[in-house]
Short mmCIF file of C-alpha atoms and ligand atoms in Angstrom, two decimals:
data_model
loop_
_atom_site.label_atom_id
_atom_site.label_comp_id
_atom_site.label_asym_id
_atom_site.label_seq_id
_atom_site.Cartn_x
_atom_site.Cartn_y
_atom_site.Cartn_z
CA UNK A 240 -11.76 0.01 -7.22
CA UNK A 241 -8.07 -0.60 -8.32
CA UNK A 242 -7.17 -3.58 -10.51
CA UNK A 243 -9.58 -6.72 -9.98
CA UNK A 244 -7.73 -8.61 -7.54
CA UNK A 245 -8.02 -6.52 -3.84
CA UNK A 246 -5.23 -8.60 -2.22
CA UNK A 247 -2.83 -7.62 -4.63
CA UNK A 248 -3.35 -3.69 -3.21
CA UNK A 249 -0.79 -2.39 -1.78
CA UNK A 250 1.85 -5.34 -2.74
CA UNK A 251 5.37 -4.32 -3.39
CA UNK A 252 6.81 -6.20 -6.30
CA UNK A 253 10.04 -5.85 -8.09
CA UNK A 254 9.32 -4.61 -11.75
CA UNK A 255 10.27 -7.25 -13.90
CA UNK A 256 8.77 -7.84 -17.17
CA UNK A 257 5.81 -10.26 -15.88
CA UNK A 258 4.56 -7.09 -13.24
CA UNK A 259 5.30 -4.79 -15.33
CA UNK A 260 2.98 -6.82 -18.03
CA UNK A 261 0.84 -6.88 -15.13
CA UNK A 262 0.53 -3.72 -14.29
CA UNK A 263 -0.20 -2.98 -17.90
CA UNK A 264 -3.41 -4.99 -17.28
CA UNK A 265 -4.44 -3.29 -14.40
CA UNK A 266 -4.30 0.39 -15.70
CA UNK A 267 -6.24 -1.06 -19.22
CA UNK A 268 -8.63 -1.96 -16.90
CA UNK A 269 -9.11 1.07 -15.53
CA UNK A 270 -7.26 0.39 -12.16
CA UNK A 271 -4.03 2.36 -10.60
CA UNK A 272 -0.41 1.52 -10.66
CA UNK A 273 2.62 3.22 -8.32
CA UNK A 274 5.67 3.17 -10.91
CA UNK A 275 9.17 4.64 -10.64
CA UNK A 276 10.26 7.25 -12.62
CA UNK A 277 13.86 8.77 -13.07
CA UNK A 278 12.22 12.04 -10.78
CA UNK A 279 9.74 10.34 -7.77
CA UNK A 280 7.41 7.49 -7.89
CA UNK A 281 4.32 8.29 -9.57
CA UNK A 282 1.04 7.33 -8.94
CA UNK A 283 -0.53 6.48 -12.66
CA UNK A 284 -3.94 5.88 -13.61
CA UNK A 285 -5.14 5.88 -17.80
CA UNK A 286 -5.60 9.85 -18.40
CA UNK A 287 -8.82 9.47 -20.55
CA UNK A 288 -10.74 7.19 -17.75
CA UNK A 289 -12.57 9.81 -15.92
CA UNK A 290 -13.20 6.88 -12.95
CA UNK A 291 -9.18 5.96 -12.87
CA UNK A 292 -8.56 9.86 -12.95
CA UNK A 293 -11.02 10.55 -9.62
CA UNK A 294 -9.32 7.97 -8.12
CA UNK A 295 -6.09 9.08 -7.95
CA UNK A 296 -7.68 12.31 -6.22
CA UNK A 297 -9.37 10.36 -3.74
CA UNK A 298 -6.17 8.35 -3.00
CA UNK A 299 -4.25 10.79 -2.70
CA UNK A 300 -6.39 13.27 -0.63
CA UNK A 301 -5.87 16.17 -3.64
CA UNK A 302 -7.45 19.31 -4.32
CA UNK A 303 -9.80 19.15 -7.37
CA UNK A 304 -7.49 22.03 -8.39
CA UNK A 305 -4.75 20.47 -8.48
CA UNK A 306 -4.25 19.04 -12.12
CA UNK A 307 -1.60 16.03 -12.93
CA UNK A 308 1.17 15.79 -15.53
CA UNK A 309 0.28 13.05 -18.51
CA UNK A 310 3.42 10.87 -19.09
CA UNK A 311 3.46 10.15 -22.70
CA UNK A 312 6.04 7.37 -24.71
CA UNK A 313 7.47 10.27 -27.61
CA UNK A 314 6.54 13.90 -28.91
CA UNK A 315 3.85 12.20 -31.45
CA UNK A 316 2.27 10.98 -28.71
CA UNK A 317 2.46 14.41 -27.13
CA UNK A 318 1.08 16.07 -30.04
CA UNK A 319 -2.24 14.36 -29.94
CA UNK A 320 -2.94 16.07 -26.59
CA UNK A 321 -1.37 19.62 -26.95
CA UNK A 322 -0.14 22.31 -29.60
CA UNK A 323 3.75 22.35 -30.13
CA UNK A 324 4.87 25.25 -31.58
CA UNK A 325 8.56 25.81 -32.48
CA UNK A 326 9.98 26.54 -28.70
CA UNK A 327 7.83 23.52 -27.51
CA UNK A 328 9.81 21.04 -30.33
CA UNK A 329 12.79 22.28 -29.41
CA UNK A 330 12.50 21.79 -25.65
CA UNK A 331 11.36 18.44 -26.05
CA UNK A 332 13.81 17.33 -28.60
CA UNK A 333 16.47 18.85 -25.74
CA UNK A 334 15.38 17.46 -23.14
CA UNK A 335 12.62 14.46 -23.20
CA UNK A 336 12.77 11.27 -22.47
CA UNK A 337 13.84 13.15 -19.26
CA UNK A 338 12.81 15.21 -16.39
CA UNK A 339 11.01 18.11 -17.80
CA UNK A 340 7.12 18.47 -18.19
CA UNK A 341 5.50 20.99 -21.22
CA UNK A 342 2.34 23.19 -20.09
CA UNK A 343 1.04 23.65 -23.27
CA UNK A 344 -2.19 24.66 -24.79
CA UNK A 345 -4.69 21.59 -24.86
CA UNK A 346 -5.84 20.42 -27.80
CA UNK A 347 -9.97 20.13 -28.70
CA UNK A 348 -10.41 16.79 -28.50
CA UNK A 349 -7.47 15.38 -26.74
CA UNK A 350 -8.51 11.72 -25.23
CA UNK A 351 -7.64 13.26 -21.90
CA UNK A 352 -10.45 13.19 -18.46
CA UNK A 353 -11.34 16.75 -17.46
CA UNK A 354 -10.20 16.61 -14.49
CA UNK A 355 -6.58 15.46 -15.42
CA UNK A 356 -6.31 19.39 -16.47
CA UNK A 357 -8.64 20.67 -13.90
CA UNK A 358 -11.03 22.49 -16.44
CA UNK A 359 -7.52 24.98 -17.60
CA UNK A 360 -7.02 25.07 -21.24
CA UNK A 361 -3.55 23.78 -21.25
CA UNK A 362 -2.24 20.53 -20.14
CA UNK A 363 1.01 19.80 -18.32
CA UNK A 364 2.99 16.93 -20.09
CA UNK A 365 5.85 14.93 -19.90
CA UNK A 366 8.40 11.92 -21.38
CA UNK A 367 10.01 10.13 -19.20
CA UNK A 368 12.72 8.21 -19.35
CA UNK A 369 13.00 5.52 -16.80
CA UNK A 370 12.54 2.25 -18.55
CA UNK A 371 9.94 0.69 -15.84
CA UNK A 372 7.83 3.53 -16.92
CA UNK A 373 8.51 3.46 -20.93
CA UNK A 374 7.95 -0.14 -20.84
CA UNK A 375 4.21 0.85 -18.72
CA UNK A 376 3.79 3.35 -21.45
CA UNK A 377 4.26 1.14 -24.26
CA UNK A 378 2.93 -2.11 -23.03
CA UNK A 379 -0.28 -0.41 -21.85
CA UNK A 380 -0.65 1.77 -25.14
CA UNK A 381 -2.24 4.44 -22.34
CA UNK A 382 -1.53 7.76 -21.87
CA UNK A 383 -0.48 8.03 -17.84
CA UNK A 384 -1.75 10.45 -15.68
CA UNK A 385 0.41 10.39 -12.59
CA UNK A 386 1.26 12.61 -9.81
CA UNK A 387 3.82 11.65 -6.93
CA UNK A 388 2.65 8.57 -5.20
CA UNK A 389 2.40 10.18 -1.75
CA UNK A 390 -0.72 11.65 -0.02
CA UNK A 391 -0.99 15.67 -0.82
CA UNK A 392 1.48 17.55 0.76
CA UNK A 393 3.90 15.11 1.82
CA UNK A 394 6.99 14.14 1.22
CA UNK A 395 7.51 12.93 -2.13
CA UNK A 396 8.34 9.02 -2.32
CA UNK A 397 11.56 7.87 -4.08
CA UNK A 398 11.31 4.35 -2.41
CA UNK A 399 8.76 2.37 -2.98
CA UNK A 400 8.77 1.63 0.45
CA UNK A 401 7.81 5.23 0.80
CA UNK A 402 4.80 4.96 -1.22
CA UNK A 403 3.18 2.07 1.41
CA UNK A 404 4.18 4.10 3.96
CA UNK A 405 2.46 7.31 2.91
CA UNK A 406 -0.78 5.51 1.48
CA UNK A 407 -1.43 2.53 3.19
CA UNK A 408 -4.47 0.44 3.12
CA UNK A 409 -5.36 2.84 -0.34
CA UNK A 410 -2.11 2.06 -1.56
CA UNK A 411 -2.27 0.25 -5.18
CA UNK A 412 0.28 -2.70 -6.93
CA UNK A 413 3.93 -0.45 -6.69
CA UNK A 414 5.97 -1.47 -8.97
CA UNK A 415 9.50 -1.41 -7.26
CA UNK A 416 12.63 -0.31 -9.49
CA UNK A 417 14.95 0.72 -6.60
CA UNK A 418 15.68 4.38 -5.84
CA UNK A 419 15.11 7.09 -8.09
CA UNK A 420 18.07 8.85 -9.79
CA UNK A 421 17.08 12.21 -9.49
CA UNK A 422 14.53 12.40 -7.19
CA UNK A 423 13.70 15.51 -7.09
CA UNK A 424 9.85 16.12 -9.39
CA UNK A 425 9.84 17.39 -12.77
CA UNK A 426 11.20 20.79 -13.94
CA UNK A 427 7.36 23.05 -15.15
CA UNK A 428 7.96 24.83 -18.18
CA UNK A 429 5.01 26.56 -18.92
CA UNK A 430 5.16 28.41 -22.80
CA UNK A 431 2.64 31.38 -23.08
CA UNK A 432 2.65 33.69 -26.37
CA UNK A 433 5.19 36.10 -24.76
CA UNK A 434 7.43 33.89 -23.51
CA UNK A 435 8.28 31.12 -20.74
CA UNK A 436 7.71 30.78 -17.32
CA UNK A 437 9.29 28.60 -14.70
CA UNK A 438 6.18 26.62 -12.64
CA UNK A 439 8.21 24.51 -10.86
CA UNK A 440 12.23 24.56 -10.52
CA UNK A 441 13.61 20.81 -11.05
CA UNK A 442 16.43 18.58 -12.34
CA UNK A 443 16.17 20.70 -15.37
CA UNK A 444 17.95 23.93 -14.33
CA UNK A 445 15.83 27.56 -15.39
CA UNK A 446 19.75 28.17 -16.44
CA UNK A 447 19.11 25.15 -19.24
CA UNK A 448 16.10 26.51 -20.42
CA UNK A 449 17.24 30.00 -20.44
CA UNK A 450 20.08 28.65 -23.31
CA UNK A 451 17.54 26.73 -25.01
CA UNK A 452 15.06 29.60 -25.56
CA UNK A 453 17.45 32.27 -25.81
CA UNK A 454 14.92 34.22 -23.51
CA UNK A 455 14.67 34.79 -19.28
CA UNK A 456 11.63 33.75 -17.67
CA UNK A 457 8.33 36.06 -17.61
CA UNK A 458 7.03 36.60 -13.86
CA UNK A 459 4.88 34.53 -12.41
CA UNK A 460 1.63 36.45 -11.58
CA UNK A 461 1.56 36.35 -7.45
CA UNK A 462 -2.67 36.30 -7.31
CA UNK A 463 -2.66 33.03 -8.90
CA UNK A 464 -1.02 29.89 -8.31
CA UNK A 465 -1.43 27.61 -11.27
CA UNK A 466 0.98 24.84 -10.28
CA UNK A 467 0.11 23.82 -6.61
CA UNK A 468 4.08 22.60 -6.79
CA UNK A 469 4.48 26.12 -5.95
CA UNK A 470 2.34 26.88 -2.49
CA UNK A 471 4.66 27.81 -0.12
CA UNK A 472 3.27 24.33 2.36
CA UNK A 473 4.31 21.75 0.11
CA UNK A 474 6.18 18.54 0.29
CA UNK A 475 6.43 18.86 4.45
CA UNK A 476 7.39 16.20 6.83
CA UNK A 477 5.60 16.07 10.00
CA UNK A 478 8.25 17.29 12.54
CA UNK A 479 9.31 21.47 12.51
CA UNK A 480 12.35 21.56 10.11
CA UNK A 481 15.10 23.98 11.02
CA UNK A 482 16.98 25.34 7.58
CA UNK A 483 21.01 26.10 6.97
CA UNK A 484 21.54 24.68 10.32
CA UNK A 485 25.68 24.86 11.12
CA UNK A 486 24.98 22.05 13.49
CA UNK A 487 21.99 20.56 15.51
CA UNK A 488 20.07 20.97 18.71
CA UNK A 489 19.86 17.91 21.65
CA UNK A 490 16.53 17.82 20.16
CA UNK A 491 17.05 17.73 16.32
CA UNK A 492 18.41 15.06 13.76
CA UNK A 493 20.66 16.75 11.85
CA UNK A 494 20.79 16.13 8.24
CA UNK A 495 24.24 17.24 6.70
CA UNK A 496 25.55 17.98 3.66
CA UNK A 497 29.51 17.71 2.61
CA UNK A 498 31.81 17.92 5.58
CA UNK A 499 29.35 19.02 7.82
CA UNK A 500 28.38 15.33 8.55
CA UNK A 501 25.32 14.45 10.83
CA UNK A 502 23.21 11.42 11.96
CA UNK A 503 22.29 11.41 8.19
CA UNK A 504 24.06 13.13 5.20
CA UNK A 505 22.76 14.08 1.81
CA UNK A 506 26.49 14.16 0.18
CA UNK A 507 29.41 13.55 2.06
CA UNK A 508 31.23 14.46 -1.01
CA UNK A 509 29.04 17.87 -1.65
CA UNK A 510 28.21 16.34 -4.59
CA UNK A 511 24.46 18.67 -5.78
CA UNK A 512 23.18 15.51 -7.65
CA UNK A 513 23.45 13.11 -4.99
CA UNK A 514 22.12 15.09 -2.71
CA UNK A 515 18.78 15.99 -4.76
CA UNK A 516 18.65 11.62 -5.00
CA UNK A 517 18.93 11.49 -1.46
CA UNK A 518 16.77 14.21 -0.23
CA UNK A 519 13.32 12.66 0.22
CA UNK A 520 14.61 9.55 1.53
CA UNK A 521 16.59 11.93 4.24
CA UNK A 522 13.43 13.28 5.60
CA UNK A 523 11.46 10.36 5.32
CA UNK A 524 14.38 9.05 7.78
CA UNK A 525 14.17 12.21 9.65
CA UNK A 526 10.35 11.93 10.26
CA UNK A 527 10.76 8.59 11.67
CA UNK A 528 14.04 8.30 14.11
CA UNK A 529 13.38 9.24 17.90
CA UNK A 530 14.13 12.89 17.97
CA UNK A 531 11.67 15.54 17.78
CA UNK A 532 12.71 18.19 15.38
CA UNK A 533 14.69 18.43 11.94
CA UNK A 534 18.01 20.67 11.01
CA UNK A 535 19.70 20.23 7.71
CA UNK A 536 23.29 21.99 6.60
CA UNK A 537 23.27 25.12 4.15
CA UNK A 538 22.82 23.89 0.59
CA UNK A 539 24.64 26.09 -2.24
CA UNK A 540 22.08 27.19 -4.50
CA UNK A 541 24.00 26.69 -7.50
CA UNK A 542 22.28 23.83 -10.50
CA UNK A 543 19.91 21.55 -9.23
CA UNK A 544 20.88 23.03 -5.82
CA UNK A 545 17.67 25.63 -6.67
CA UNK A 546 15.50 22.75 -6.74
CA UNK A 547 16.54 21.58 -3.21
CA UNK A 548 16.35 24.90 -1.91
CA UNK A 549 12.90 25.33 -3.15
CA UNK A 550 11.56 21.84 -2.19
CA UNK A 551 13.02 22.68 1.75
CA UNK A 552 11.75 25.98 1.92
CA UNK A 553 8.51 24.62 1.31
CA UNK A 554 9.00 21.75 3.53
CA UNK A 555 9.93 23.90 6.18
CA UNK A 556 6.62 25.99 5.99
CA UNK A 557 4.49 23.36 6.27
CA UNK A 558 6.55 20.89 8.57
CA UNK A 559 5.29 19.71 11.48
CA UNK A 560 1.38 21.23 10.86
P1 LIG B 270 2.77 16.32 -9.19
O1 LIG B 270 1.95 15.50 -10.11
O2 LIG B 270 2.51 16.05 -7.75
O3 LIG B 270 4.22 16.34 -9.59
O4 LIG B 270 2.25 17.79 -9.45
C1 LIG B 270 2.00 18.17 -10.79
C2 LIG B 270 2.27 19.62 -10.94
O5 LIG B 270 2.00 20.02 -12.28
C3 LIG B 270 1.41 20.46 -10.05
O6 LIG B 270 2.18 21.47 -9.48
C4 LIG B 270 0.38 20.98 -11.03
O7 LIG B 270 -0.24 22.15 -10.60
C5 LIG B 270 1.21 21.18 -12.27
N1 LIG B 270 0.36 21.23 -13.45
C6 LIG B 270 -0.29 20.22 -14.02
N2 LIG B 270 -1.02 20.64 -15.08
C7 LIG B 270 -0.84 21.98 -15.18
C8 LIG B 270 -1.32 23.00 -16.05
N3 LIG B 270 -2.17 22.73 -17.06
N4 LIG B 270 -0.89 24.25 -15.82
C9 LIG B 270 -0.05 24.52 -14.82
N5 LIG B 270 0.43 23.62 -13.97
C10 LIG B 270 0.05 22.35 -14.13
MG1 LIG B 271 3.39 15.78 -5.74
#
């Protein structure tokens, strides 16, 4: 079970500093929170309880597989779980608190729950920076397994109304801290001894990286998929979703982008950002107005416009199955 009190499941409460405190509680005891964080709404649990851990599998309907990024308050912190070597200090001084998460070797030892890294030796890590969730971090003193609050293979929640929606009667205390800013999950960095690859493309752009390390990305091997952020069904709303649409079908809400307008739009100023904030939300929308398909506008590709290219093809392959 969650927390102690059962009636409190599922309640949506505005994060000031009493939930928050609460909340706090309720992972130390080995329950599960839903928390903003600057990328999606994560569903957090205290990495080293092995119980807490399982349940955020069983909540969200995940593959065992499937392991979960630990949120962590600073780079010490970080360094109790994995090894940093040079590259891995610099990313994180570059980039964290922020949207980026660190597979790194795991270390022996490291108060982390098996499952949280699936049995791989490495361990996927990240510092965020949305207060609601440094404030968790800190009042807590836990290190936070959480994935996106949303059932596997659905639309990522940037709402917290989202989160409800998608989990329901397994749904846990959601801490509610408006919108999130980028909403779009975490940039995967994964360092291996002959360089970097790109796991998952994200707020952080491979373009950032590539300046950072001075180095282009190895190729990821095709037989196996290590970060289930990349299976080509990922992320899907329920409804068939029709890509770079110039305008839409009797049949389709039409999600648009700059001038191209629409019953919904992601950016009516093109603006790339904006429309990465939006996104989610969108097709959450989408999924629930009265019309039975999905089109969206061409995106450019350029910045965080590879994210939302990659999060739409996926959507689009596993939409409406
Ligand atoms: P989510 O928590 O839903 O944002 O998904 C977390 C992502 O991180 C998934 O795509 C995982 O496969 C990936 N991930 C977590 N740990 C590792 C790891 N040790 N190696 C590679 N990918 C990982
Ligand atoms: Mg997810």
């Amino acid at each position: 079970m969650q927390g102690t009190n059962t009636k409190r499941q599922g309640r949506i409460v505005e994060a000031n500093q009493s939930a928050v405190a609460e909340a706090a509680g309720i992972l130390r005891g080995g329950g599960l929170v839903a928390v903003p964080t600057e990328t999606v709404y994560g569903l957090a649990a205290d990495a080293s309880n092995a119980d807490a851990v399982a349940n955020i599998y069983r909540i969200k309907g995940r593959p065992d597989f499937n392991p979960l990024i630990v949120h962590v308050p600073s780079i010490e912190a970080a360094r109790e779980l994995a090894t940093f070597d040079d590259r891995a200090i610099m990313l994180a001084d570059a980039f964290w608190p922020g949207p980026l998460t660190l597979v790194l070797p795991l270390r022996e030892h490291a108060k982390v729950a098996k499952a949280v890294s699936a049995g791989l030796s490495t361990i996927a890590i990240r510092c965020p920076a949305h207060p609601v969730m440094r404030v968790l971090l800190s009042k807590s003193g836990l290190f936070l397994a959480a994935p996106s609050a949303n059932k596997s293979g659905h639309i990522s929640p940037t709402r917290a109304e989202h989160i409800a929606n998608s989990l329901g009667d397994d749904a846990p205390m959601i801490l509610d801290g408006g919108p999130c800013a980028a909403g779009l999950e975490s940039t995967i960095v994964a360092l291996r001894e002959t360089g970097w690859q790109l796991l998952r493309e994200g707020p952080v752009t491979s373009e950032q990286i590539h300046a950072a390390l001075g180095a282009t990305p190895l190729p990821l091997a095709d037989e196996k998929v290590e970060a289930p952020g990349q299976l080509t069904k990922h992320y899907a709303p329920t409804k068939p979703l029709r890509l770079n649409a110039d305008e839409a079908e009797a049949h389709e809400w039409y999600i648009g982008f700059g001038a191209a307008g629409g019953d919904d739009n992601l950016s009516p100023a093109g603006d790339l950002a904006e429309a990465a904030s939006r996104l989610f939300d969108a097709l959450h929308i989408a999924d629930a107005s009265d019309r039975a398909a999905i089109a969206i506008a061409p995106i450019p590709a350029t910045g965080i416009g590879a994210a939302i290219q990659d999060r739409l093809k996926r959507a689009a392959a596993g939409a409406g199955g």
